[in-house]
Amino acid sequence: MRTQVAIIGAGPSGLLLGALLHKHGVDAVVVEQRSPDYVLGRIRAGVLEQVMVDLMDEAGVGARLHREGLVDEGFVLAFGGQSHRIELKRLTGKTVVVYGQTEVTRDLMDARAAAGLPTVYEAEDVAIHDFEGTAPFVTFRKDGVAQRLDCDFIAGCDGFHGVCRASVPADRIQTFEKVYPFGWLGILADVKPISHEIVYANHERGFALASLRSPTRSRYYVQCPLDDKPEDWSDARFWDEFARRLPADLAGKLVTGASFEKSIAPLRSFVAEPMRFGRLFLAGDAAHIVPPTGAKGLNLAAGDVGLLSRALAEHYRERSSAGLDDYSRRALARVWKAERFSWWFTTMMHLFPENGAFGARMQIAELDYLMSSEAMQTAVAENYVGLPL
Ligand code: RFL
Ligand code: PHB
């Protein structure tokens, strides 16, 4: 098999890159180690920035998102027993769209299948070769048969635990990491959400987040110890803890019910530099992780593949390597700003027992100041709606 771009990973980064390249007339084959159902079963992000919505439109897959996505003109910060609103639209002129990562992935998968574009699911032992030379290739096994995919470039869209970043020699890559001493327990339940705008709550018992997937489906989270297991959290225990962390006005609106998904995610900040190694380009979680507090993970992934698709299209159209040569620098400049915002928002909103009562008072002082300062609210809003590509 031969293609122009071998894309490793059929998560949102890989599929969106494939769709954008197709629009630019560039061929790609996507190689994914899991099944389509497994990929769709992962419940993750829920908030799309305008840049990501624009890229979905550019890829020709934005129709359902515009029909079913819920446009939010603000979000809510709860602390000290009260709710406060950050007015995104008034402060920045921009909004965000609540639309689950699962739906983004489904739309991209359906469009790829409808266009007859090649995707190999359940590929085993995926390995990448000779990306520092001029003739890279990918090997894997499909249904027990060894396969080789020759290509001009490899896009490493295979997430944090993927094979692409791991294939780079240690002396060519530098990594930066911060692991937070807690996780998020998330549930999905078919109950009316407490608010159509996302609520971030700082509470002495720990952080809580109220999000949604539709007017009838809620996605709620609580900060929990890292060694907790989902089985430790009965629905009753979750609802009780979640309600205690919300201000009374919002807790009063809480509708409870049986959850149908429950999982715990660790919180991490991570960046790998550079994002290009010869003919290998990393994108999305393969190159960087943010804690989910700023809702940036999926959006950063989209930003990377937006830049990469333009650079590859320019390469094939104009025989120019300028965009490819600049990819890592441009992507990282954006990544680090999102890392900073996600780290700052995480630090202000979560309980850090090791910081004691002084740390907790500092958080409230910062939140109080934020709500009294239009300048600071504007800075927060600007980051939340997403920085330009
Ligand atoms: P993904 O989604 O991890 O997709 C990578 C794909 O690559 C496949 N793969 C391989 N394929 C072939 N060969 C190999 N050797 C491979 N190794 C892996 C995987 O099976 C997978 O299909 O990365 P991508 O596309 O870069 O997308 C990034 C986003 O998924 C991610 O940034 C966000 O979901 C992060 N994230 C969240 N972001 C938010 O903005 N809000 C959230 O609430 C939120 N919750 C989360 C999250 C990430 C989580 N992870 C990574 C554990 C919750 C979790 C649990
Ligand atoms: C979600 O809906 O899953 C979600 C929303 C906002 C965040 C993180 C996750 O900051």
Tab-separated table of C-alpha atoms and ligand atoms in Angstrom:
chain	number	residue	atom	x	y	z
A	1	MET	CA	0.000	0.000	0.000
A	2	ARG	CA	1.132	3.559	-0.646
A	3	THR	CA	-0.322	6.932	0.345
A	4	GLN	CA	0.854	10.520	0.735
A	5	VAL	CA	0.164	10.842	4.480
A	6	ALA	CA	-0.091	7.894	6.885
A	7	ILE	CA	-2.214	8.972	9.843
A	8	ILE	CA	-1.748	6.909	13.005
A	9	GLY	CA	-4.853	7.043	15.244
A	10	ALA	CA	-8.556	7.518	14.413
A	11	GLY	CA	-9.416	9.781	17.349
A	12	PRO	CA	-10.620	13.320	16.632
A	13	SER	CA	-7.107	14.513	15.582
A	14	GLY	CA	-6.529	11.746	13.056
A	15	LEU	CA	-10.027	11.816	11.581
A	16	LEU	CA	-10.175	15.623	11.332
A	17	LEU	CA	-6.729	15.699	9.703
A	18	GLY	CA	-7.902	13.065	7.213
A	19	ALA	CA	-11.021	15.086	6.383
A	20	LEU	CA	-9.097	18.377	5.950
A	21	LEU	CA	-6.441	16.724	3.755
A	22	HIS	CA	-9.170	15.198	1.591
A	23	LYS	CA	-10.619	18.711	1.016
A	24	HIS	CA	-7.140	19.813	-0.123
A	25	GLY	CA	-6.779	16.848	-2.487
A	26	VAL	CA	-4.128	15.098	-0.373
A	27	ASP	CA	-4.425	11.287	0.061
A	28	ALA	CA	-4.225	9.703	3.479
A	29	VAL	CA	-4.747	6.305	5.084
A	30	VAL	CA	-5.776	6.189	8.765
A	31	VAL	CA	-4.443	3.274	10.854
A	32	GLU	CA	-6.161	2.692	14.216
A	33	GLN	CA	-5.481	-0.065	16.732
A	34	ARG	CA	-9.018	-0.197	18.191
A	35	SER	CA	-12.469	-0.929	16.746
A	36	PRO	CA	-14.881	1.876	15.701
A	37	ASP	CA	-17.184	1.008	18.634
A	38	TYR	CA	-14.324	1.213	21.120
A	39	VAL	CA	-13.300	4.640	19.795
A	40	LEU	CA	-16.912	5.872	20.013
A	41	GLY	CA	-17.315	4.475	23.530
A	42	ARG	CA	-14.778	6.868	25.052
A	43	ILE	CA	-16.632	9.687	26.784
A	44	ARG	CA	-14.421	12.744	26.899
A	45	ALA	CA	-14.632	16.427	26.014
A	46	GLY	CA	-17.771	18.451	25.450
A	47	VAL	CA	-16.936	22.078	24.596
A	48	LEU	CA	-15.925	23.270	21.121
A	49	GLU	CA	-14.249	26.609	20.440
A	50	GLN	CA	-15.029	28.668	17.346
A	51	VAL	CA	-11.700	27.659	15.738
A	52	MET	CA	-12.703	24.008	15.992
A	53	VAL	CA	-16.218	24.663	14.677
A	54	ASP	CA	-14.672	26.516	11.710
A	55	LEU	CA	-12.371	23.563	11.001
A	56	MET	CA	-15.312	21.127	11.122
A	57	ASP	CA	-17.057	23.400	8.581
A	58	GLU	CA	-13.926	23.545	6.417
A	59	ALA	CA	-13.839	19.738	6.475
A	60	GLY	CA	-17.515	19.700	5.402
A	61	VAL	CA	-18.698	17.897	8.554
A	62	GLY	CA	-20.275	20.753	10.524
A	63	ALA	CA	-23.961	20.310	9.601
A	64	ARG	CA	-25.151	18.220	12.583
A	65	LEU	CA	-22.977	20.229	14.963
A	66	HIS	CA	-24.775	23.431	13.880
A	67	ARG	CA	-28.163	21.702	14.175
A	68	GLU	CA	-27.709	19.957	17.515
A	69	GLY	CA	-24.852	21.778	19.295
A	70	LEU	CA	-25.900	24.129	22.106
A	71	VAL	CA	-24.399	27.605	21.748
A	72	ASP	CA	-23.281	29.090	25.098
A	73	GLU	CA	-22.714	32.837	25.484
A	74	GLY	CA	-21.221	32.467	28.950
A	75	PHE	CA	-20.205	30.107	31.730
A	76	VAL	CA	-20.706	30.097	35.484
A	77	LEU	CA	-18.123	30.281	38.268
A	78	ALA	CA	-19.454	29.182	41.668
A	79	PHE	CA	-17.604	29.933	44.906
A	80	GLY	CA	-18.372	31.128	48.419
A	81	GLY	CA	-21.936	29.824	48.093
A	82	GLN	CA	-22.761	32.049	45.086
A	83	SER	CA	-22.879	31.808	41.301
A	84	HIS	CA	-21.192	34.362	39.045
A	85	ARG	CA	-21.283	34.568	35.255
A	86	ILE	CA	-18.429	35.128	32.797
A	87	GLU	CA	-20.099	36.767	29.814
A	88	LEU	CA	-18.125	35.300	26.937
A	89	LYS	CA	-20.147	36.896	24.145
A	90	ARG	CA	-20.219	40.403	25.611
A	91	LEU	CA	-16.520	40.343	26.535
A	92	THR	CA	-15.096	38.710	23.376
A	93	GLY	CA	-17.852	38.670	20.750
A	94	LYS	CA	-17.429	34.875	20.665
A	95	THR	CA	-19.301	31.848	21.981
A	96	VAL	CA	-18.570	28.152	22.577
A	97	VAL	CA	-20.612	25.154	21.414
A	98	VAL	CA	-21.513	22.263	23.702
A	99	TYR	CA	-21.258	19.137	21.510
A	100	GLY	CA	-19.688	15.890	22.729
A	101	GLN	CA	-16.408	14.521	21.448
A	102	THR	CA	-18.272	11.279	20.715
A	103	GLU	CA	-20.536	13.152	18.285
A	104	VAL	CA	-17.564	14.912	16.649
A	105	THR	CA	-15.903	11.528	16.163
A	106	ARG	CA	-19.116	9.948	14.832
A	107	ASP	CA	-19.615	12.774	12.280
A	108	LEU	CA	-16.011	12.461	11.088
A	109	MET	CA	-16.242	8.648	10.901
A	110	ASP	CA	-19.510	8.756	8.928
A	111	ALA	CA	-18.150	11.353	6.476
A	112	ARG	CA	-14.971	9.322	5.966
A	113	ALA	CA	-16.951	6.159	5.266
A	114	ALA	CA	-19.364	8.007	2.928
A	115	ALA	CA	-16.430	9.406	0.903
A	116	GLY	CA	-14.925	5.908	0.673
A	117	LEU	CA	-11.666	7.014	2.335
A	118	PRO	CA	-9.438	4.201	3.668
A	119	THR	CA	-9.305	3.524	7.423
A	120	VAL	CA	-7.796	0.379	8.894
A	121	TYR	CA	-9.372	-0.392	12.285
A	122	GLU	CA	-8.081	-3.061	14.674
A	123	ALA	CA	-4.544	-2.831	13.279
A	124	GLU	CA	-2.149	-4.759	15.533
A	125	ASP	CA	1.530	-4.077	16.311
A	126	VAL	CA	1.548	-0.709	14.552
A	127	ALA	CA	5.130	0.531	14.070
A	128	ILE	CA	6.601	3.533	12.245
A	129	HIS	CA	9.939	3.394	10.384
A	130	ASP	CA	12.568	5.648	8.769
A	131	PHE	CA	10.805	8.944	9.496
A	132	GLU	CA	14.177	10.678	9.772
A	133	GLY	CA	14.950	9.608	6.175
A	134	THR	CA	13.185	10.304	2.879
A	135	ALA	CA	11.037	7.146	2.587
A	136	PRO	CA	9.106	6.526	5.802
A	137	PHE	CA	6.720	3.582	6.167
A	138	VAL	CA	4.310	2.043	8.632
A	139	THR	CA	3.928	-1.659	9.429
A	140	PHE	CA	1.067	-3.442	11.185
A	141	ARG	CA	-0.902	-6.670	11.132
A	142	LYS	CA	-4.529	-6.837	10.054
A	143	ASP	CA	-6.461	-10.080	10.601
A	144	GLY	CA	-3.134	-11.760	11.261
A	145	VAL	CA	-1.590	-10.638	7.938
A	146	ALA	CA	1.510	-8.394	7.923
A	147	GLN	CA	1.002	-5.107	6.023
A	148	ARG	CA	3.297	-2.284	4.929
A	149	LEU	CA	2.137	1.256	4.172
A	150	ASP	CA	4.664	3.458	2.343
A	151	CYS	CA	4.150	7.227	2.567
A	152	ASP	CA	5.698	10.686	2.243
A	153	PHE	CA	4.812	11.763	5.804
A	154	ILE	CA	3.539	10.227	9.046
A	155	ALA	CA	1.063	12.104	11.248
A	156	GLY	CA	1.256	10.862	14.853
A	157	CYS	CA	-2.352	11.355	16.012
A	158	ASP	CA	-2.273	8.352	18.354
A	159	GLY	CA	-2.892	9.989	21.706
A	160	PHE	CA	-0.813	10.149	24.877
A	161	HIS	CA	-0.063	6.388	25.018
A	162	GLY	CA	0.552	5.993	21.279
A	163	VAL	CA	3.521	4.565	19.431
A	164	CYS	CA	4.640	7.685	17.487
A	165	ARG	CA	6.068	9.859	20.271
A	166	ALA	CA	7.505	6.713	21.873
A	167	SER	CA	9.417	5.943	18.626
A	168	VAL	CA	11.431	9.179	18.776
A	169	PRO	CA	14.978	8.669	20.149
A	170	ALA	CA	15.217	10.064	23.693
A	171	ASP	CA	17.966	12.538	22.809
A	172	ARG	CA	15.764	14.207	20.140
A	173	ILE	CA	12.791	15.031	22.373
A	174	GLN	CA	12.261	17.079	25.508
A	175	THR	CA	9.197	16.625	27.701
A	176	PHE	CA	7.639	18.819	30.391
A	177	GLU	CA	5.151	17.379	32.846
A	178	LYS	CA	3.069	18.163	35.903
A	179	VAL	CA	0.844	15.525	37.487
A	180	TYR	CA	-1.917	16.777	39.800
A	181	PRO	CA	-2.603	14.919	43.070
A	182	PHE	CA	-6.286	14.197	42.259
A	183	GLY	CA	-8.609	13.048	39.474
A	184	TRP	CA	-12.095	13.750	38.133
A	185	LEU	CA	-14.910	11.289	38.576
A	186	GLY	CA	-17.364	11.865	35.715
A	187	ILE	CA	-20.873	10.532	35.182
A	188	LEU	CA	-23.408	10.671	32.370
A	189	ALA	CA	-27.115	10.553	33.224
A	190	ASP	CA	-30.294	11.189	31.281
A	191	VAL	CA	-31.556	13.931	33.593
A	192	LYS	CA	-32.290	17.589	32.827
A	193	PRO	CA	-29.064	19.609	33.290
A	194	ILE	CA	-29.003	22.174	36.125
A	195	SER	CA	-27.898	24.833	33.632
A	196	HIS	CA	-27.367	25.063	29.867
A	197	GLU	CA	-24.196	26.996	30.656
A	198	ILE	CA	-21.248	25.103	32.137
A	199	VAL	CA	-20.714	25.546	35.876
A	200	TYR	CA	-17.249	25.369	37.487
A	201	ALA	CA	-17.480	25.204	41.305
A	202	ASN	CA	-14.718	25.855	43.856
A	203	HIS	CA	-15.757	24.310	47.179
A	204	GLU	CA	-14.005	23.426	50.427
A	205	ARG	CA	-14.871	19.747	49.794
A	206	GLY	CA	-13.302	19.913	46.307
A	207	PHE	CA	-14.037	21.020	42.745
A	208	ALA	CA	-17.248	20.169	40.895
A	209	LEU	CA	-18.265	20.734	37.267
A	210	ALA	CA	-21.730	20.670	35.746
A	211	SER	CA	-21.793	20.161	31.985
A	212	LEU	CA	-24.224	18.614	29.544
A	213	ARG	CA	-24.530	16.764	26.278
A	214	SER	CA	-28.100	17.768	25.344
A	215	PRO	CA	-31.150	19.396	26.988
A	216	THR	CA	-31.912	15.975	28.525
A	217	ARG	CA	-28.440	14.561	29.182
A	218	SER	CA	-26.111	15.779	31.961
A	219	ARG	CA	-22.353	15.320	32.279
A	220	TYR	CA	-21.238	16.017	35.866
A	221	TYR	CA	-17.858	15.690	37.588
A	222	VAL	CA	-16.384	15.845	41.102
A	223	GLN	CA	-12.729	16.087	42.098
A	224	CYS	CA	-11.729	12.801	43.786
A	225	PRO	CA	-8.613	11.124	45.213
A	226	LEU	CA	-6.390	9.519	42.567
A	227	ASP	CA	-6.680	6.045	44.045
A	228	ASP	CA	-10.511	6.041	44.088
A	229	LYS	CA	-12.219	3.542	41.774
A	230	PRO	CA	-15.548	4.170	39.977
A	231	GLU	CA	-16.987	1.236	42.016
A	232	ASP	CA	-16.323	3.266	45.201
A	233	TRP	CA	-18.887	5.776	43.969
A	234	SER	CA	-22.496	4.582	44.036
A	235	ASP	CA	-24.916	6.922	42.246
A	236	ALA	CA	-26.314	7.952	45.656
A	237	ARG	CA	-22.854	8.895	46.917
A	238	PHE	CA	-22.115	10.850	43.736
A	239	TRP	CA	-25.354	12.869	43.817
A	240	ASP	CA	-24.928	13.685	47.496
A	241	GLU	CA	-21.329	14.871	47.063
A	242	PHE	CA	-22.059	16.771	43.847
A	243	ALA	CA	-25.004	18.652	45.412
A	244	ARG	CA	-22.935	19.621	48.464
A	245	ARG	CA	-20.335	21.299	46.254
A	246	LEU	CA	-22.864	23.520	44.416
A	247	PRO	CA	-24.324	26.823	45.647
A	248	ALA	CA	-27.888	26.439	46.995
A	249	ASP	CA	-29.550	28.075	43.949
A	250	LEU	CA	-28.036	25.493	41.611
A	251	ALA	CA	-28.256	22.518	43.994
A	252	GLY	CA	-31.980	23.245	44.191
A	253	LYS	CA	-32.285	22.608	40.449
A	254	LEU	CA	-30.506	19.266	40.558
A	255	VAL	CA	-32.437	16.343	39.100
A	256	THR	CA	-30.909	12.973	39.961
A	257	GLY	CA	-31.271	9.595	38.227
A	258	ALA	CA	-29.392	6.459	37.273
A	259	SER	CA	-25.992	7.096	35.685
A	260	PHE	CA	-25.015	5.052	32.633
A	261	GLU	CA	-21.322	5.933	32.488
A	262	LYS	CA	-18.887	6.502	35.322
A	263	SER	CA	-15.136	6.896	34.967
A	264	ILE	CA	-12.158	8.512	36.655
A	265	ALA	CA	-9.581	10.547	34.718
A	266	PRO	CA	-6.236	11.660	36.162
A	267	LEU	CA	-5.229	15.313	35.647
A	268	ARG	CA	-1.959	16.045	33.927
A	269	SER	CA	-0.121	18.828	32.104
A	270	PHE	CA	2.370	17.544	29.516
A	271	VAL	CA	4.200	18.971	26.486
A	272	ALA	CA	6.680	17.286	24.122
A	273	GLU	CA	9.073	19.474	22.130
A	274	PRO	CA	9.488	19.679	19.198
A	275	MET	CA	6.376	18.395	17.421
A	276	ARG	CA	8.234	17.435	14.224
A	277	PHE	CA	10.972	14.835	13.675
A	278	GLY	CA	11.953	14.674	10.020
A	279	ARG	CA	8.854	13.337	8.247
A	280	LEU	CA	6.957	12.588	11.465
A	281	PHE	CA	4.573	15.239	12.814
A	282	LEU	CA	2.878	14.840	16.205
A	283	ALA	CA	-0.608	16.309	16.773
A	284	GLY	CA	-3.136	16.369	19.625
A	285	ASP	CA	-2.707	14.267	22.762
A	286	ALA	CA	0.313	12.518	21.215
A	287	ALA	CA	2.200	15.786	21.780
A	288	HIS	CA	0.472	17.438	24.749
A	289	ILE	CA	-2.039	16.935	27.550
A	290	VAL	CA	-3.909	19.603	29.510
A	291	PRO	CA	-5.995	19.079	32.631
A	292	PRO	CA	-9.636	19.244	31.457
A	293	THR	CA	-10.568	22.308	33.536
A	294	GLY	CA	-10.184	24.741	30.624
A	295	ALA	CA	-11.907	22.379	28.124
A	296	LYS	CA	-8.869	22.771	25.858
A	297	GLY	CA	-7.678	19.206	25.016
A	298	LEU	CA	-9.863	18.521	22.018
A	299	ASN	CA	-9.657	22.112	20.784
A	300	LEU	CA	-5.857	22.110	20.885
A	301	ALA	CA	-5.849	18.858	18.918
A	302	ALA	CA	-8.054	20.501	16.273
A	303	GLY	CA	-5.755	23.542	16.142
A	304	ASP	CA	-2.721	21.309	15.515
A	305	VAL	CA	-4.336	19.457	12.632
A	306	GLY	CA	-5.650	22.723	11.202
A	307	LEU	CA	-2.054	23.998	10.975
A	308	LEU	CA	-0.686	20.655	9.790
A	309	SER	CA	-3.295	20.195	7.043
A	310	ARG	CA	-2.532	23.667	5.652
A	311	ALA	CA	1.212	23.014	5.730
A	312	LEU	CA	0.844	19.650	3.962
A	313	ALA	CA	-1.538	21.095	1.362
A	314	GLU	CA	0.912	23.929	0.693
A	315	HIS	CA	3.717	21.379	0.321
A	316	TYR	CA	1.865	19.374	-2.342
A	317	ARG	CA	0.402	22.442	-4.103
A	318	GLU	CA	3.446	24.705	-4.182
A	319	ARG	CA	6.332	22.319	-3.486
A	320	SER	CA	7.103	24.555	-0.508
A	321	SER	CA	8.252	23.296	2.872
A	322	ALA	CA	7.763	26.654	4.639
A	323	GLY	CA	4.576	25.622	6.473
A	324	LEU	CA	5.990	22.224	7.454
A	325	ASP	CA	9.189	23.831	8.712
A	326	ASP	CA	7.179	26.270	10.840
A	327	TYR	CA	4.579	23.747	12.123
A	328	SER	CA	6.248	22.836	15.399
A	329	ARG	CA	7.017	26.426	16.383
A	330	ARG	CA	3.521	27.704	15.580
A	331	ALA	CA	1.718	24.800	17.214
A	332	LEU	CA	3.838	24.957	20.382
A	333	ALA	CA	3.332	28.713	20.779
A	334	ARG	CA	-0.418	28.073	20.933
A	335	VAL	CA	-0.075	24.912	23.034
A	336	TRP	CA	1.906	26.622	25.793
A	337	LYS	CA	-0.688	29.394	26.131
A	338	ALA	CA	-3.432	26.795	26.523
A	339	GLU	CA	-1.240	24.887	28.995
A	340	ARG	CA	-0.857	28.071	31.012
A	341	PHE	CA	-4.588	28.807	31.072
A	342	SER	CA	-5.526	25.199	31.918
A	343	TRP	CA	-2.950	25.055	34.740
A	344	TRP	CA	-4.056	28.424	36.128
A	345	PHE	CA	-7.769	27.554	36.036
A	346	THR	CA	-7.107	24.120	37.572
A	347	THR	CA	-5.007	25.668	40.359
A	348	MET	CA	-7.636	28.274	41.195
A	349	MET	CA	-10.595	25.879	41.264
A	350	HIS	CA	-9.422	22.652	42.958
A	351	LEU	CA	-8.819	21.707	46.572
A	352	PHE	CA	-5.082	21.304	47.249
A	353	PRO	CA	-4.988	20.061	50.875
A	354	GLU	CA	-1.197	20.538	50.951
A	355	ASN	CA	-1.695	24.307	50.441
A	356	GLY	CA	-3.771	24.507	53.625
A	357	ALA	CA	-6.160	27.258	54.662
A	358	PHE	CA	-3.850	29.950	53.270
A	359	GLY	CA	-4.032	28.398	49.793
A	360	ALA	CA	-7.826	28.197	49.983
A	361	ARG	CA	-8.069	31.908	50.980
A	362	MET	CA	-5.777	32.843	48.059
A	363	GLN	CA	-8.153	31.072	45.660
A	364	ILE	CA	-11.171	32.969	46.995
A	365	ALA	CA	-9.257	36.272	46.855
A	366	GLU	CA	-8.378	35.579	43.234
A	367	LEU	CA	-11.963	34.631	42.353
A	368	ASP	CA	-13.303	37.732	44.167
A	369	TYR	CA	-10.845	39.929	42.311
A	370	LEU	CA	-11.739	38.271	38.998
A	371	MET	CA	-15.428	39.033	39.500
A	372	SER	CA	-14.659	42.677	40.391
A	373	SER	CA	-12.390	43.308	37.417
A	374	GLU	CA	-13.695	43.531	33.873
A	375	ALA	CA	-10.090	43.466	32.625
A	376	MET	CA	-9.445	40.111	34.254
A	377	GLN	CA	-12.802	38.695	33.165
A	378	THR	CA	-11.929	39.680	29.599
A	379	ALA	CA	-8.583	37.877	29.830
A	380	VAL	CA	-10.306	34.745	31.147
A	381	ALA	CA	-13.041	34.914	28.504
A	382	GLU	CA	-10.487	35.426	25.709
A	383	ASN	CA	-8.639	32.273	26.760
A	384	TYR	CA	-11.816	30.254	27.334
A	385	VAL	CA	-13.256	30.908	23.865
A	386	GLY	CA	-9.848	30.022	22.415
A	387	LEU	CA	-6.912	31.909	20.959
A	388	PRO	CA	-6.756	32.373	17.160
A	389	LEU	CA	-4.921	29.784	15.032
B	1	RFL	P1	-7.203	10.373	21.262
B	1	RFL	O1	-8.612	10.752	21.356
B	1	RFL	O2	-6.563	9.727	22.433
B	1	RFL	O3	-7.085	9.414	19.991
B	1	RFL	C1	-5.903	8.706	19.707
B	1	RFL	C2	-6.260	7.476	18.891
B	1	RFL	O4	-5.086	6.757	18.569
B	1	RFL	C3	-5.300	5.375	18.798
B	1	RFL	N1	-3.986	4.731	19.042
B	1	RFL	C4	-3.330	4.021	18.109
B	1	RFL	N2	-3.626	3.723	16.836
B	1	RFL	C5	-2.732	2.977	16.152
B	1	RFL	N3	-1.586	2.497	16.702
B	1	RFL	C6	-1.253	2.765	17.965
B	1	RFL	N4	-0.121	2.283	18.492
B	1	RFL	C7	-2.139	3.567	18.733
B	1	RFL	N5	-2.128	4.026	20.005
B	1	RFL	C8	-3.247	4.724	20.168
B	1	RFL	C9	-6.224	5.334	19.982
B	1	RFL	O5	-6.940	4.085	20.078
B	1	RFL	C10	-7.141	6.511	19.669
B	1	RFL	O6	-8.270	6.127	18.903
B	1	RFL	O7	-6.273	11.608	20.851
B	1	RFL	P2	-6.601	12.877	19.882
B	1	RFL	O8	-7.227	12.405	18.611
B	1	RFL	O9	-5.362	13.670	19.845
B	1	RFL	O10	-7.751	13.690	20.617
B	1	RFL	C11	-7.492	14.371	21.803
B	1	RFL	C12	-8.715	14.363	22.694
B	1	RFL	O11	-9.268	13.054	22.749
B	1	RFL	C13	-8.339	14.818	24.092
B	1	RFL	O12	-7.538	15.982	24.057
B	1	RFL	C14	-9.517	15.139	24.985
B	1	RFL	O13	-10.495	14.145	24.995
B	1	RFL	C15	-8.942	15.338	26.386
B	1	RFL	N6	-9.917	15.087	27.388
B	1	RFL	C16	-10.810	16.057	27.628
B	1	RFL	N7	-10.696	17.248	26.962
B	1	RFL	C17	-11.569	18.212	27.179
B	1	RFL	O14	-11.457	19.271	26.537
B	1	RFL	N8	-12.595	18.026	28.095
B	1	RFL	C18	-12.755	16.833	28.773
B	1	RFL	O15	-13.679	16.671	29.552
B	1	RFL	C19	-11.844	15.808	28.565
B	1	RFL	N9	-11.960	14.618	29.222
B	1	RFL	C20	-9.962	13.851	28.082
B	1	RFL	C21	-11.009	13.634	28.989
B	1	RFL	C22	-8.998	12.844	27.877
B	1	RFL	C23	-9.026	11.628	28.566
B	1	RFL	N10	-7.954	10.674	28.335
B	1	RFL	C24	-6.963	10.890	27.295
B	1	RFL	C25	-7.653	9.588	29.147
B	1	RFL	C26	-11.107	12.413	29.654
B	1	RFL	C27	-10.120	11.399	29.447
B	1	RFL	C28	-10.300	10.098	30.189
B	2	PHB	C1	-17.495	18.147	29.504
B	2	PHB	O1	-18.610	18.476	29.109
B	2	PHB	O2	-17.133	16.967	29.555
B	2	PHB	C2	-16.546	19.206	29.956
B	2	PHB	C3	-16.931	20.534	29.897
B	2	PHB	C4	-16.052	21.514	30.320
B	2	PHB	C5	-14.802	21.166	30.774
B	2	PHB	C6	-14.408	19.838	30.814
B	2	PHB	C7	-15.293	18.845	30.401
B	2	PHB	O3	-13.943	22.131	31.188
